[in-house]
Coordinates of C-alpha atoms in Angstrom, one line a residue:
M976 CA -8.7 -6.5 37.7
L977 CA -7.0 -5.4 34.3
N978 CA -6.9 -8.3 31.4
G979 CA -5.3 -7.0 28.3
L980 CA -4.6 -4.0 26.1
N981 CA -7.5 -1.8 25.0
H982 CA -6.7 0.3 22.4
I983 CA -3.6 2.3 21.1
T984 CA -4.1 6.3 19.9
I985 CA -1.3 8.1 18.7
A986 CA -1.4 11.7 17.8
V987 CA -1.1 12.0 13.9
S988 CA -0.4 15.5 12.0
D989 CA -2.2 14.6 9.1
V990 CA -5.5 11.9 9.3
S991 CA -5.4 11.4 5.7
R992 CA -1.4 10.9 5.5
S993 CA -1.4 8.5 8.1
F994 CA -4.7 6.6 7.2
D995 CA -3.3 5.9 3.8
F996 CA -0.1 4.5 5.7
Y997 CA -1.7 2.5 8.3
V998 CA -4.0 1.0 6.0
N999 CA -2.4 0.8 2.4
R1000 CA 1.3 0.0 3.6
L1001 CA 0.9 -1.7 6.7
G1002 CA -2.4 -3.6 6.2
F1003 CA -4.5 -2.4 8.8
T1004 CA -8.3 -2.4 8.3
P1005 CA -10.3 0.8 8.2
K1006 CA -13.1 0.9 10.7
A1007 CA -14.3 4.8 10.7
K1008 CA -12.4 8.2 9.6
W1009 CA -13.5 11.7 10.6
A1010 CA -11.9 15.0 10.3
G1011 CA -10.2 14.4 13.7
G1012 CA -9.0 10.7 13.7
A1013 CA -9.8 7.4 12.3
Y1014 CA -10.3 4.0 13.7
L1015 CA -8.2 1.1 12.8
S1016 CA -7.8 -2.6 13.5
L1017 CA -5.5 -5.5 13.1
G1018 CA -6.4 -8.7 14.4
N1019 CA -7.6 -7.9 18.0
L1020 CA -5.5 -4.3 18.1
W1021 CA -7.7 -1.4 18.3
L1022 CA -5.8 1.6 17.0
C1023 CA -7.0 5.5 16.7
L1024 CA -5.5 7.8 14.8
S1025 CA -6.3 11.3 16.8
A1026 CA -5.4 14.7 14.9
D1027 CA -2.9 16.6 17.0
S1028 CA 0.2 18.4 17.3
V1029 CA 3.1 15.8 17.6
A1030 CA 6.4 15.9 19.7
T1031 CA 8.9 12.9 18.6
R1032 CA 10.4 11.6 21.1
E1033 CA 14.1 10.3 21.2
D1034 CA 14.0 7.1 23.6
Y1035 CA 13.2 3.6 22.7
T1036 CA 9.3 4.0 23.1
H1037 CA 7.6 1.9 19.9
Y1038 CA 5.3 -0.2 19.1
A1039 CA 5.5 -3.5 17.6
F1040 CA 3.3 -5.7 15.3
S1041 CA 3.6 -9.3 14.5
I1042 CA 4.0 -10.9 11.5
R1043 CA 4.8 -14.8 10.6
S1044 CA 8.4 -15.6 9.7
E1045 CA 7.5 -16.8 6.5
D1046 CA 5.9 -13.8 5.7
F1047 CA 8.5 -11.2 7.0
D1048 CA 11.0 -10.7 3.8
V1049 CA 8.6 -10.4 1.1
Y1050 CA 6.3 -7.8 3.4
V1051 CA 10.0 -5.7 4.6
K1052 CA 10.8 -6.0 1.2
K1053 CA 7.2 -3.7 0.1
L1054 CA 8.0 -1.3 3.3
K1055 CA 11.3 -0.4 2.1
S1056 CA 10.3 -0.1 -1.4
S1057 CA 8.0 2.3 -0.3
G1058 CA 10.6 4.8 0.9
I1059 CA 10.1 4.0 4.6
T1060 CA 12.9 5.3 7.4
E1061 CA 14.4 2.5 9.6
W1062 CA 15.4 4.1 13.0
K1063 CA 17.4 1.4 14.7
I1064 CA 18.9 -2.1 13.0
N1065 CA 17.7 -5.2 14.8
K1066 CA 20.1 -6.9 17.2
S1067 CA 17.9 -9.3 19.5
E1068 CA 16.1 -12.5 18.5
G1069 CA 14.0 -13.2 15.5
K1070 CA 13.5 -11.2 12.6
S1071 CA 12.9 -7.2 13.1
I1072 CA 12.5 -3.9 11.1
Y1073 CA 12.4 -0.7 13.1
F1074 CA 11.1 2.4 11.3
L1075 CA 9.3 5.1 11.5
D1076 CA 5.5 6.4 10.4
P1077 CA 4.9 9.7 8.6
D1078 CA 5.2 11.9 12.1
G1079 CA 7.9 10.0 13.4
H1080 CA 6.0 7.4 15.7
K1081 CA 8.7 4.1 16.2
L1082 CA 7.2 0.9 15.0
E1083 CA 8.9 -2.4 14.5
I1084 CA 7.5 -5.3 12.6
H1085 CA 8.8 -8.8 14.5
D1086 CA 8.5 -12.5 13.7
G1087 CA 9.0 -13.7 17.2
N1088 CA 6.8 -13.5 20.6
L1089 CA 7.8 -13.5 24.5
D1090 CA 7.9 -17.1 24.4
S1091 CA 10.7 -16.8 21.9
R1092 CA 12.4 -13.9 23.2
L1093 CA 12.4 -15.2 26.6
R1094 CA 14.1 -18.6 25.3
A1095 CA 16.8 -16.7 23.7
C1096 CA 17.2 -14.6 26.8
I1097 CA 17.9 -17.8 29.2
K1098 CA 20.8 -18.7 26.8
H1099 CA 22.3 -15.1 26.5
P1100 CA 20.7 -13.3 29.4
Y1101 CA 20.6 -9.3 29.7
E1102 CA 22.7 -7.6 32.4
K1103 CA 21.7 -8.5 35.7
M1104 CA 18.6 -10.6 34.3
E1105 CA 16.0 -12.1 36.8
F1106 CA 13.4 -14.7 35.4
F1107 CA 10.0 -15.3 37.0

């Protein structure tokens, strides 16, 4: 029986560049690095950067990372000053910034959680939304 998320692997075109981005801009903790990849952590999240050809997609698939509300504004200011590219403007509950990593992977920093999202959706449900 499944019991949670094990890890996320992201294809990257330049391991050193992506390692620098995730460690020095986003604050991941480096665990290991080699010619073809790197292992990083953020809380309980295990992230693998794997050297590969990268094909960006035009859908809504993205990876969201949590942040405390009181840290959000300072963190976003730091990100923006580093030259990140935003790919979407937040229109949902809580504070979010949507931006791209060096290979165009869609990322989000969000200060809410599933409970806060569901509370907001109960007040303003999406079209044909059903709750369980």
